Structure formats: structure tokens, C-alpha cells
PDB file of C-alpha atoms in Angstrom:
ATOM      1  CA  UNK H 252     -17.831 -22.235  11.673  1.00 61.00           C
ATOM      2  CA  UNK H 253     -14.370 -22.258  10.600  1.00 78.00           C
ATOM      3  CA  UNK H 254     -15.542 -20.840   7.193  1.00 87.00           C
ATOM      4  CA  UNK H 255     -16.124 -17.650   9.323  1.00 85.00           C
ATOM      5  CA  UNK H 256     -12.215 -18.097  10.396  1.00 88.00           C
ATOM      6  CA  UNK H 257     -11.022 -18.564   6.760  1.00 91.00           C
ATOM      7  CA  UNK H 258     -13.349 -15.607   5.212  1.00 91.00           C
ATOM      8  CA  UNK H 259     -11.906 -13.143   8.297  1.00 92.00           C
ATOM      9  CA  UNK H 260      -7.865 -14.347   7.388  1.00 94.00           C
ATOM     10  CA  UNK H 261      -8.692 -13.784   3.740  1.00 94.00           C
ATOM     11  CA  UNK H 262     -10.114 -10.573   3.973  1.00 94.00           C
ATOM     12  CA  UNK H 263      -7.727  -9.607   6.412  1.00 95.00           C
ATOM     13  CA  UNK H 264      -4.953 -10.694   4.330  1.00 95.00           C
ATOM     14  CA  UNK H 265      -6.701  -7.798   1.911  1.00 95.00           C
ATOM     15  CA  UNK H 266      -6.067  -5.118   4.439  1.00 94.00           C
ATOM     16  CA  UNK H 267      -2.096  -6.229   4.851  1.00 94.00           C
ATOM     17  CA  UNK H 268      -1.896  -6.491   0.644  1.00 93.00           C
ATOM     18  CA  UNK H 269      -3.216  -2.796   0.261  1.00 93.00           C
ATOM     19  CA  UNK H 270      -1.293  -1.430   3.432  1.00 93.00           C
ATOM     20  CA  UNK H 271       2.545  -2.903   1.605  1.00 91.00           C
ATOM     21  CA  UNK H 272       1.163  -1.610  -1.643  1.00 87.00           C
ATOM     22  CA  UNK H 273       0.245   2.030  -0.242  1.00 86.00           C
ATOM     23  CA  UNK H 274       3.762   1.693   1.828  1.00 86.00           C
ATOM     24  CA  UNK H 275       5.207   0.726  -1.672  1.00 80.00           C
ATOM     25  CA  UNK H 276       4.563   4.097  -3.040  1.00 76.00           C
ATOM     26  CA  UNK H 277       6.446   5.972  -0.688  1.00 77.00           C
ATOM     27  CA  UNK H 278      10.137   6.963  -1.189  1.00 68.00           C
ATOM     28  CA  UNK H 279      13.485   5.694   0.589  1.00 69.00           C
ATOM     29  CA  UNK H 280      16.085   7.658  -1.239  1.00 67.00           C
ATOM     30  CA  UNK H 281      16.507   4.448  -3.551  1.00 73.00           C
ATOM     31  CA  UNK H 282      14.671   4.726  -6.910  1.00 76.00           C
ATOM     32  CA  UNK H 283      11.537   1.999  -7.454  1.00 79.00           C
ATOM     33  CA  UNK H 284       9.123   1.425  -9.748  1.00 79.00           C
ATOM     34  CA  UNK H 285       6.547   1.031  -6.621  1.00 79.00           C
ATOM     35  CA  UNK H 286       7.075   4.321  -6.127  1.00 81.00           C
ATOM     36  CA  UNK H 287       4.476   5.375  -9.230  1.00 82.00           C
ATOM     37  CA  UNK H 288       2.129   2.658  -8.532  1.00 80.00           C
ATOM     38  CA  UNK H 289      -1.162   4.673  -8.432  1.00 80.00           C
ATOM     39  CA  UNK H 290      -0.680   6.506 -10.625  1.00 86.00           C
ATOM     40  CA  UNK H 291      -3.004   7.066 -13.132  1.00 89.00           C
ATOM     41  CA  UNK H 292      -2.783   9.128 -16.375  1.00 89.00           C
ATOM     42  CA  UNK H 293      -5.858  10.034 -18.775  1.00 88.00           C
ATOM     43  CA  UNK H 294      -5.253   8.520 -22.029  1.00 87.00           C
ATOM     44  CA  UNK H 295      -7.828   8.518 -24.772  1.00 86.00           C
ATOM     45  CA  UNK H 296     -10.419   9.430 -22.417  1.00 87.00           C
ATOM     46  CA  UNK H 297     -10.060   7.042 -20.056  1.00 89.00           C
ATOM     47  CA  UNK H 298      -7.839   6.588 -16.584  1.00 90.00           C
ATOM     48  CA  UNK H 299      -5.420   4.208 -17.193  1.00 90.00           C
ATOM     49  CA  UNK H 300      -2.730   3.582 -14.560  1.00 90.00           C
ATOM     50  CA  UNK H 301       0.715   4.320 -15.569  1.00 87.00           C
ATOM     51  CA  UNK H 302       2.422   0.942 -15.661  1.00 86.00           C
ATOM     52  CA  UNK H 303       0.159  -0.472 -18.441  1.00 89.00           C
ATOM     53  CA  UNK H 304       1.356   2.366 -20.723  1.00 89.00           C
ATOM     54  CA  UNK H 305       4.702   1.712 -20.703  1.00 89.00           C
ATOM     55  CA  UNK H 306       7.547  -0.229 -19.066  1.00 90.00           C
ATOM     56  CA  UNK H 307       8.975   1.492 -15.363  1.00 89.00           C
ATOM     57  CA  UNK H 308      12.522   0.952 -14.769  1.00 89.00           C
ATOM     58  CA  UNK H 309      15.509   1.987 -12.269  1.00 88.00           C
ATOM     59  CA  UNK H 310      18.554   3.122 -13.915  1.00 85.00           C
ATOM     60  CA  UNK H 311      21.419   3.232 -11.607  1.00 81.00           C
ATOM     61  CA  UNK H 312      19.526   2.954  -8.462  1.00 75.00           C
ATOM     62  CA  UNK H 313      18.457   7.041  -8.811  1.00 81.00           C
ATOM     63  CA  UNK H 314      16.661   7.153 -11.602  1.00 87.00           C
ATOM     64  CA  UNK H 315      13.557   5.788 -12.687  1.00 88.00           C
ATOM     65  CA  UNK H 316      12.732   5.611 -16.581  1.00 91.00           C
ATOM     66  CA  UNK H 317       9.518   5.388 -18.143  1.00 91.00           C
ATOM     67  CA  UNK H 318       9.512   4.160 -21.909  1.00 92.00           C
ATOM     68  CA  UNK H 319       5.766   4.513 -22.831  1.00 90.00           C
ATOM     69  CA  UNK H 320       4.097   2.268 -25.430  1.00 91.00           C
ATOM     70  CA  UNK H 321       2.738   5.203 -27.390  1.00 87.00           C
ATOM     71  CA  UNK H 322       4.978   8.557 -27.436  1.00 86.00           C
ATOM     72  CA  UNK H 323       2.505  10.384 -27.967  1.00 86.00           C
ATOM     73  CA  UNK H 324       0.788   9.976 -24.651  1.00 88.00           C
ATOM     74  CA  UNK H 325       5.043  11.288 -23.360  1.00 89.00           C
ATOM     75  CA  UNK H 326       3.471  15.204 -22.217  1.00 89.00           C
ATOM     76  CA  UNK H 327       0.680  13.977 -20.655  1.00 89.00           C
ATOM     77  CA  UNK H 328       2.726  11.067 -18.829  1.00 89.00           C
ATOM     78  CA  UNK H 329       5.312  13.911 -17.517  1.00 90.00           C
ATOM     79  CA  UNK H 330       2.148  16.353 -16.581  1.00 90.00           C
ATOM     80  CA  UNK H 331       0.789  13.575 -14.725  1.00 89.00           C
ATOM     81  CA  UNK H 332       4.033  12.514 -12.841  1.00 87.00           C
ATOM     82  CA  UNK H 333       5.268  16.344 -11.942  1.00 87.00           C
ATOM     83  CA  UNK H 334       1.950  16.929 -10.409  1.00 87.00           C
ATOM     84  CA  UNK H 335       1.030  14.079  -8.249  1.00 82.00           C
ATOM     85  CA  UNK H 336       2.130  13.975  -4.532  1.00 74.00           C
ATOM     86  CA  UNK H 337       5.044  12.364  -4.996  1.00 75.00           C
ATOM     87  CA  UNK H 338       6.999  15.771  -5.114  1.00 76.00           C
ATOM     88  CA  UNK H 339       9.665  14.193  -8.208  1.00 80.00           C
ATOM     89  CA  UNK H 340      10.927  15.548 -11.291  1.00 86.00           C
ATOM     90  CA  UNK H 341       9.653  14.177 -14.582  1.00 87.00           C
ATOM     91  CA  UNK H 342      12.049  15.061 -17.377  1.00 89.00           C
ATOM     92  CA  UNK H 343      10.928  14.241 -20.870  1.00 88.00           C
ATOM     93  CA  UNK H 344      13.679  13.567 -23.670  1.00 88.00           C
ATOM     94  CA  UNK H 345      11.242  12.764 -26.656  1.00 86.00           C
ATOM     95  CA  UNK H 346      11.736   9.182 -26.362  1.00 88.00           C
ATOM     96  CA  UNK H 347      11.114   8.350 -22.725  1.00 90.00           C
ATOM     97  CA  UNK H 348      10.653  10.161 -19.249  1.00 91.00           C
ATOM     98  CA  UNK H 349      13.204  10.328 -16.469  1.00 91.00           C
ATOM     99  CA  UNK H 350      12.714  11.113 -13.134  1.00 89.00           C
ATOM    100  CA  UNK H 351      15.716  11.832 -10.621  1.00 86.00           C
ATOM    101  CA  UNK H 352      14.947  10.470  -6.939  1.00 82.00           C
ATOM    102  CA  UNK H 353      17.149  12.358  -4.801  1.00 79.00           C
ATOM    103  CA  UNK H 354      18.327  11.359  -1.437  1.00 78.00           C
ATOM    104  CA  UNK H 355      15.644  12.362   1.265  1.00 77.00           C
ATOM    105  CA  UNK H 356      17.041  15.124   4.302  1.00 82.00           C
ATOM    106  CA  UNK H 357      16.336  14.011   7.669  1.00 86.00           C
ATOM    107  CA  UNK H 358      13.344  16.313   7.610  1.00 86.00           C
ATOM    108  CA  UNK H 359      11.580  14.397   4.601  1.00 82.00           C
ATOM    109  CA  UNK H 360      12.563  10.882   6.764  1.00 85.00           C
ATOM    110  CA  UNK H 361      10.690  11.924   9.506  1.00 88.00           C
ATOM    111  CA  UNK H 362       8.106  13.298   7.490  1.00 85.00           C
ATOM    112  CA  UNK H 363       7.526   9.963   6.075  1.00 85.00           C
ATOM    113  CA  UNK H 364       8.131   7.950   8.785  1.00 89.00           C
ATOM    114  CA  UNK H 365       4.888   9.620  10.151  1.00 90.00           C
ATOM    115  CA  UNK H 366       3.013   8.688   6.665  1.00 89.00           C
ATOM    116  CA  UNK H 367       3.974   4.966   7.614  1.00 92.00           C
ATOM    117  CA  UNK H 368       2.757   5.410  11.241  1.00 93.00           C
ATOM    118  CA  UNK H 369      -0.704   6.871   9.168  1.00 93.00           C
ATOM    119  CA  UNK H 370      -1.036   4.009   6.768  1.00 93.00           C
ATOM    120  CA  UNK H 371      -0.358   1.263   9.581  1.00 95.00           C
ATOM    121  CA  UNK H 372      -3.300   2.962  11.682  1.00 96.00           C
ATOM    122  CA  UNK H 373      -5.469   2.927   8.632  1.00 95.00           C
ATOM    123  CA  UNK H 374      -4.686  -0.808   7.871  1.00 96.00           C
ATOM    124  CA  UNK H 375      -5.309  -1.306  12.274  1.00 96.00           C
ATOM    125  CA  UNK H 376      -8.773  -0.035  11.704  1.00 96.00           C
ATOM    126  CA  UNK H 377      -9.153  -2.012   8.537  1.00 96.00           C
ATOM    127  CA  UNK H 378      -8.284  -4.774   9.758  1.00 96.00           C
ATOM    128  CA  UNK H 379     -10.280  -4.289  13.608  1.00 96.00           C
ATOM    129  CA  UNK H 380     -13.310  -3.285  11.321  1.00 96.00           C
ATOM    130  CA  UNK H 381     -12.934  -7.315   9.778  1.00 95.00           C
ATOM    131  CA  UNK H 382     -12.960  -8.538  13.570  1.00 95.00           C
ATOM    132  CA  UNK H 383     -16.502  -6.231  14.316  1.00 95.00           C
ATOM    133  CA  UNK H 384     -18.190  -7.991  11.125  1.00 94.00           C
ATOM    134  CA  UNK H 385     -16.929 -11.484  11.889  1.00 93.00           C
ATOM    135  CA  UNK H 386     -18.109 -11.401  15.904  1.00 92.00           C
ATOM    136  CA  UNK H 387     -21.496 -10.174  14.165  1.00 92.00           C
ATOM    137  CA  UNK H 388     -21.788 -12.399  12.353  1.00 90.00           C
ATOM    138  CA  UNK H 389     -20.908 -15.274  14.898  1.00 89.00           C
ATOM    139  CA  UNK H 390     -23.237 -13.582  17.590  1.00 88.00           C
ATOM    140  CA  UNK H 391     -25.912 -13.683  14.838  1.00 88.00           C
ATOM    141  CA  UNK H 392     -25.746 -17.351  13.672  1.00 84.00           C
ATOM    142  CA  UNK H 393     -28.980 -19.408  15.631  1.00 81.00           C
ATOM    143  CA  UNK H 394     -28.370 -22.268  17.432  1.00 83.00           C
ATOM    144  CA  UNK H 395     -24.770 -22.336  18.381  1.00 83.00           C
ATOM    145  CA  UNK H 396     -24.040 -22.970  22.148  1.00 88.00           C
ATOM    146  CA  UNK H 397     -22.644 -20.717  24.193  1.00 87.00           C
ATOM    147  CA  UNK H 398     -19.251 -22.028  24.477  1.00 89.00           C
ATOM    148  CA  UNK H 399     -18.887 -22.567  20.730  1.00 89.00           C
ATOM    149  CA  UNK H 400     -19.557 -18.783  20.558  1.00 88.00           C
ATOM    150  CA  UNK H 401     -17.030 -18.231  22.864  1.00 90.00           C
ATOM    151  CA  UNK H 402     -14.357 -20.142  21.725  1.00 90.00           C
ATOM    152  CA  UNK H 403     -15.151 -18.446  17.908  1.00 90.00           C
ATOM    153  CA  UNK H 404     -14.751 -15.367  19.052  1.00 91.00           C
ATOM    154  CA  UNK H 405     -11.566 -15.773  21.437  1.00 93.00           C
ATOM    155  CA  UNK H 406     -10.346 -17.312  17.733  1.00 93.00           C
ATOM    156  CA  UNK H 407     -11.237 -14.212  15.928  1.00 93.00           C
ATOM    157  CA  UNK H 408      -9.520 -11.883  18.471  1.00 95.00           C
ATOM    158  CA  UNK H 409      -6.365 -14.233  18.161  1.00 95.00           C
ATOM    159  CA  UNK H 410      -6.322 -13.921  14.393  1.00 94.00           C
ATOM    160  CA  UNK H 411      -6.820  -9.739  14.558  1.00 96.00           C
ATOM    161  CA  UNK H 412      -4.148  -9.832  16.870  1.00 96.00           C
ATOM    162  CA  UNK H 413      -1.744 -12.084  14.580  1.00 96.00           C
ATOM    163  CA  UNK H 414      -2.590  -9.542  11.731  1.00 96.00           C
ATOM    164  CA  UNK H 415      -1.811  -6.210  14.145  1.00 96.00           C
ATOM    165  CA  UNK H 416       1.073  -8.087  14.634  1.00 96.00           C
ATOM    166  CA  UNK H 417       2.383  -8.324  11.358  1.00 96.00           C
ATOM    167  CA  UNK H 418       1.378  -4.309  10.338  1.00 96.00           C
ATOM    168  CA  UNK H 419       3.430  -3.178  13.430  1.00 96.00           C
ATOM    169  CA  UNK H 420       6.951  -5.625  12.368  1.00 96.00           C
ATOM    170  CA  UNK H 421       6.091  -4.147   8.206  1.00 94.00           C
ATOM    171  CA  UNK H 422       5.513  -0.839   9.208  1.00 95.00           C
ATOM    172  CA  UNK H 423       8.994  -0.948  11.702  1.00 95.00           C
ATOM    173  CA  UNK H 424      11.007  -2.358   9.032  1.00 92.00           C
ATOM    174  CA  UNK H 425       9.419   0.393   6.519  1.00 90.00           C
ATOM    175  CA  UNK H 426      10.608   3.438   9.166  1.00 91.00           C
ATOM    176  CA  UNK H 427      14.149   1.607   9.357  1.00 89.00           C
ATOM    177  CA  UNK H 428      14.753   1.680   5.690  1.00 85.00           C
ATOM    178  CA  UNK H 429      13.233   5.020   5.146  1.00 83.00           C
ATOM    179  CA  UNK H 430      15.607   6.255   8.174  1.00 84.00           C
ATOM    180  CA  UNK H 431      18.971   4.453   6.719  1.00 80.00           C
ATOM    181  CA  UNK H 432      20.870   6.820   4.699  1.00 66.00           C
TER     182      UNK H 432
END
């Protein structure tokens, strides 16, 4: 039965990888190359995210530059960047593409202090929906005495708990550096 255990801390693990990447992609005022993961830009055809195209890096801490593998693919790679949601400037220079992060207003760190308190409930539910499939699966397993079932399931509601936990201290330090200027 502890199988159960280690598949639920695994997948949960899952849910807290994809909830620091998604926090990742939103900005702090400070330039980072996290901040165009997801991106994705068609080249040749096909959807290819961003950082295999090229090399991302941050140039003087407000400026990120993008030197692409192929130069040809540089209009498409700006196109891409000035229309996604992260609201930035992509400036193309022939040779590679720069994109200014400017300080956030209070405004914009409230606004995405609220996106953080969106993303942690969306990891919550994630990781609560883990915790529903595991005590399923423990209330459907034959044979296994009542206090057994029990104690498994007191175990799975201590592990969903560690794991709420641990989105609530990410997603606090997350709203403190978005809200230092």
C-alpha cells in the first residue's frame, strides 16, 4: 500500500513542478529568461517553443536578448513575442531580438499578485484532485481491513496537506518579490 503513497507524492510533486513553472513566466520588474517559457513560435510548419531556437539571455538585469539559431526565423520570433500575453516589447536589430522589461506600477503588482493567487488555486485543485483518485483507489482495493483503510487514507490527507502547504509558502514568496520594488 505504500506504492499508493509514493505514486500520490510523485504525481503531486507534478502539480508543484507545473505551478513554479507557470509562476516562472510571470514578471517581477527583473528581466528572466522564465519569463518566455511557453512560448511557442511556428517554424517550418511546426510549433516549436522558443528556447530551442535560440539562446535567451538577460543583459543588464532589464533586458532580455534572444540570439536565434536561424535569422531567418528573427520576424516571426518578434511577431510571436509582441503578441503573446506577456504585454513586452520585442525589438529586432537583424541579428538578435531585444526586449525591454520595464519596472511594473503598483497597479500591474497587484494585478499579478492576483494571477499568483489564480495559479496557486489551480495547483490546490490539482493537487486535491490527486487526493480524490488515491482514496478511490484505496476504498477500491479488496481485502484490506478497515483500519488499514483508515490509516491510508489519514496518510493521504497528511501528504495533500504537506503539498497545500508548500503552494501557499511558493506562492507568498512569489507575491513578496513581485511586490518589492
Amino acid at each position: 500500500m505504500n506504492e499508493i503513497i509514493e505514486n500520490g507524492r510523485l504525481l503531486m510533486d507534478d502539480c508543484i513542478t507545473s505551478f513554479k513553472e507557470r509562476l516562472g513566466t510571470l514578471r517581477t520588474g527583473r528581466a528572466s529568461a522564465g519569463m518566455l517559457h511557453g512560448i511557442t513560435v511556428e517554424y517550418y510548419g511546426t510549433e516549436t517553443p522558443l528556447d530551442q531556437l535560440g539562446s535567451i539571455t538577460v543583459n543588464e538585469g532589464t533586458q532580455l536578448v534572444v540570439k536565434l539559431f536561424d535569422p531567418a526565423s528573427l520576424k516571426d520570433v518578434e511577431h510571436t513575442i509582441n503578441e503573446s500575453h506577456l504585454g513586452l516589447l520585442a525589438q529586432n536589430d537583424g541579428k538578435v531580438i531585444r526586449i525591454n522589461v520595464p519596472s511594473l506600477t503598483e497597479d500591474t503588482r497587484r494585478s499579478l499578485s492576483k494571477n499568483v493567487s489564480v495559479f496557486a488555486e489551480e495547483a490546490k485543485v490539482a493537487v486535491r484532485n490527486v487526493r480524490r483518485d488515491l482514496n478511490d483507489e484505496v476504498k477500491k482495493t479488496d481485502n484490506l481491513p478497515e483500519d488499514q483503510e483508515k490509516g491510508l487514507l489519514e496518510d493521504i490527507q497528511k501528504l495533500t496537506d504537506s503539498f497545500i502547504k508548500m503552494i501557499d509558502d511558493v506562492s507568498k514568496d512569489k507575491v513578496k518579490d513581485i511586490m518589492t520594488i
